[in-house]
CSV table of C-alpha atoms in Angstrom, one decimal:
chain,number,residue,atom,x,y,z
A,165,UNK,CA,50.8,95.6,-64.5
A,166,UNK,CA,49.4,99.0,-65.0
A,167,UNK,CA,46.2,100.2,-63.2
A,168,UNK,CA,43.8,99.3,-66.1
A,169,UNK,CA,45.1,96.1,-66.5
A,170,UNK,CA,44.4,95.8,-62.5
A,171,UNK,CA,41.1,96.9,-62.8
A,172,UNK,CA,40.0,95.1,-65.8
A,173,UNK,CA,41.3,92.0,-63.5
A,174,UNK,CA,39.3,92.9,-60.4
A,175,UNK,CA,36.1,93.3,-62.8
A,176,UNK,CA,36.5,89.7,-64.0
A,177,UNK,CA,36.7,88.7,-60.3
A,178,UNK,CA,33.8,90.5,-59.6
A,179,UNK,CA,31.5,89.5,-62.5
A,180,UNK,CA,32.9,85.5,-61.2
A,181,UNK,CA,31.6,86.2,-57.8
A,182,UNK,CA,28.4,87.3,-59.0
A,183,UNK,CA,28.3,84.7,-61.1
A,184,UNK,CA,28.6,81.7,-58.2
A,185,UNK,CA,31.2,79.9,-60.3
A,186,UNK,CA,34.1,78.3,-58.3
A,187,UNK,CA,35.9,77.5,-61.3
A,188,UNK,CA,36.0,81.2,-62.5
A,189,UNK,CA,37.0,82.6,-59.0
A,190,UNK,CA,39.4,80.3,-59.5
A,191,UNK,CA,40.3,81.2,-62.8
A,192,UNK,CA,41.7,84.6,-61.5
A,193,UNK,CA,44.0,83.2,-59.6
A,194,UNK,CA,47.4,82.3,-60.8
A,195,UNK,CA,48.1,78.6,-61.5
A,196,UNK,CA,50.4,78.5,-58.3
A,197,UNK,CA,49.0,81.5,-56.4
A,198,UNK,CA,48.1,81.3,-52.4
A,199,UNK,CA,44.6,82.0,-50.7
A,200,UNK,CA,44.7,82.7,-47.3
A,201,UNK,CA,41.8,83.2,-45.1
A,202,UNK,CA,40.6,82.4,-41.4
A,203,UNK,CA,38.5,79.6,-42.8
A,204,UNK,CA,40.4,77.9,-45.1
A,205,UNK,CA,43.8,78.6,-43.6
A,206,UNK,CA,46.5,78.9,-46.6
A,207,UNK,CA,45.6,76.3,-49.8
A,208,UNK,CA,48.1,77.2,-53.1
A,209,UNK,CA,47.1,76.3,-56.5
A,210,UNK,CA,44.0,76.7,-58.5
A,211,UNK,CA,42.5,73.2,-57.7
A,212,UNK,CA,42.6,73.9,-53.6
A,213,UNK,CA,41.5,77.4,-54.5
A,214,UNK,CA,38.4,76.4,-56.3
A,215,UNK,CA,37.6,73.8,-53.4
A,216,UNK,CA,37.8,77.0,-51.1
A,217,UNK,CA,35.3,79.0,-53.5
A,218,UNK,CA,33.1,76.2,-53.8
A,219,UNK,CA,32.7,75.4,-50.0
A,220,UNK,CA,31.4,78.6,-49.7
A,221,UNK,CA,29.0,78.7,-52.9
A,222,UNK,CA,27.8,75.7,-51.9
A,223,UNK,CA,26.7,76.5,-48.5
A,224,UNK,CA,25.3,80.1,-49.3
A,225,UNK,CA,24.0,79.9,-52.7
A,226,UNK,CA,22.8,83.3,-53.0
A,227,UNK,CA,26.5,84.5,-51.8
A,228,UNK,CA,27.0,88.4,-52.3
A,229,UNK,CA,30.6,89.2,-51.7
A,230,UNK,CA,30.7,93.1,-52.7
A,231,UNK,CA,33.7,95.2,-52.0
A,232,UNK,CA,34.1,99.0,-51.8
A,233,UNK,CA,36.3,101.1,-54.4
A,234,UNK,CA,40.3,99.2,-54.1
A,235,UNK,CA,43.2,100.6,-52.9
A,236,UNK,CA,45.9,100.0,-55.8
A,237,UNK,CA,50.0,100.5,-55.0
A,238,UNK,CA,51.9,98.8,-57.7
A,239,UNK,CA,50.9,95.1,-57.8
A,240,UNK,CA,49.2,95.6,-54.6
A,241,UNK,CA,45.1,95.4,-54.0
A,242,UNK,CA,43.5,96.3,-51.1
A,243,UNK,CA,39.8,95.7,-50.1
A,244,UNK,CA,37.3,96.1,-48.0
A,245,UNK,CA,34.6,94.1,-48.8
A,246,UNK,CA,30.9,92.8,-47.0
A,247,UNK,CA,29.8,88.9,-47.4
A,248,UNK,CA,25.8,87.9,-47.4
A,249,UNK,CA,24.3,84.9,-48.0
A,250,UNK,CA,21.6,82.5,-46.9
A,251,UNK,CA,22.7,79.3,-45.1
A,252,UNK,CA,21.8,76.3,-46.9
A,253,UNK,CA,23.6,73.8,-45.5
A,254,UNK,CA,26.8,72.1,-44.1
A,255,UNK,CA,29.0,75.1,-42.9
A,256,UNK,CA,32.0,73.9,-40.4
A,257,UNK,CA,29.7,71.7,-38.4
A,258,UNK,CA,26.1,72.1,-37.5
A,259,UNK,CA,24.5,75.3,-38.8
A,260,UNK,CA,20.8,77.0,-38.9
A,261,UNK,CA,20.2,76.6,-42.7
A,262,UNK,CA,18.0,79.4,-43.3
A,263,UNK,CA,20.1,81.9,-41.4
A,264,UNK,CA,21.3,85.1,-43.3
A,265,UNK,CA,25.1,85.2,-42.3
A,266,UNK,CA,26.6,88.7,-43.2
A,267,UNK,CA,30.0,90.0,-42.2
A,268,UNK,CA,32.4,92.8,-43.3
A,269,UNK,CA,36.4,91.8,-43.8
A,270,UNK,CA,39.1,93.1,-45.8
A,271,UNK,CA,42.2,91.5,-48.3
A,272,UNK,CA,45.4,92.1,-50.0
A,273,UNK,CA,45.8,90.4,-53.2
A,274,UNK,CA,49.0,90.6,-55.1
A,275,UNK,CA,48.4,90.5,-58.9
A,276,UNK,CA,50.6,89.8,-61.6
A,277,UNK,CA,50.2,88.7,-65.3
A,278,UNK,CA,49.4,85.2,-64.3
A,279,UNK,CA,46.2,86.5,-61.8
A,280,UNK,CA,46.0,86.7,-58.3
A,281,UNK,CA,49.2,85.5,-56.8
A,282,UNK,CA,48.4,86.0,-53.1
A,283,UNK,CA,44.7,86.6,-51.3
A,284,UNK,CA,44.9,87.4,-47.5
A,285,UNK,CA,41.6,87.7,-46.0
A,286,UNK,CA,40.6,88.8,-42.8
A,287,UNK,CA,37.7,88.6,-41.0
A,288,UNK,CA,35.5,87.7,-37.9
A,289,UNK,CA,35.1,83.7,-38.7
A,290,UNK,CA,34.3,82.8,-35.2
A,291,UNK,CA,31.4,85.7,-35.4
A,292,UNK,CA,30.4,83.9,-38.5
A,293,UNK,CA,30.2,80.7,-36.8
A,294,UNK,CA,27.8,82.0,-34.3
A,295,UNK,CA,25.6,83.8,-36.6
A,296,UNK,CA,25.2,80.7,-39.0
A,297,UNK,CA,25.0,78.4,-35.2
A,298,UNK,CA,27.6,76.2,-35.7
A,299,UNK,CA,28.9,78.2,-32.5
A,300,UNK,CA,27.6,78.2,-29.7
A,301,UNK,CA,28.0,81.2,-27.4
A,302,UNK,CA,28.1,80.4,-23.3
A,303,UNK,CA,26.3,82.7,-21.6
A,304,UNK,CA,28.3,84.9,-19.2
């Protein structure tokens, strides 16, 4: 792929994000392509991704997921990007609906043709947990 067919792919995924569709997130993603995160572990295929996408869309509903300029080596993205959104509702047990959650992380997709055939996120889930209160911190 060359680096305006990359970024013409990582537009789409932007305009889906700030869209709140699951289903295009998902579209982006090739039919048999991997997403791996600290919350949903690794799920393949565009039906488990869009399960993934919606958990979260579904819980923050004013998601913003914005990402600074990418990294691009061959097929290779890299990403730093920030997550906001307002709690409303379930999120991994009981959470403070009304809490603003925000949180900085990175990935690595590999793209190809198809869409995104890998997504490895990182980033600091159990801080997430404790900011929405579905963690409890213990006092020292």
């Amino acid at each position: 792929m060359t680096r305006s067919e990359i970024d013409v792919r990582l537009a789409r995924h932007r305009a889906a994000f700030a869209s709140r569709d699951p289903g295009l997130l998902a579209a982006d993603h090739a039919p048999s392509g991997t997403f791996t995160s600290p919350a949903a572990g690794t799920v393949s295929g565009r039906a488990r991704i869009t399960e993934v996408y919606s958990y979260w869309v579904t819980a923050f509903p004013d998601i913003e997921f914005t990402w600074d300029e990418p990294v691009i080596d061959g097929t290779r993205v890299g990403l730093f990007w920030r997550f906001r959104g307002t709690l409303a509702g379930k999120f991994f047990g009981e959470a403070r609906v009304g809490t603003r959650v925000e949180f900085p992380g990175a990935a690595l997709y590999v793209v190809s043709p198809d869409g995104i055939e890998s997504a490895n996120h990182v980033f600091d889930f159990t801080g997430a947990l404790v900011n929405a209160g579905a963690l409890k911190v213990k006092p020292g």
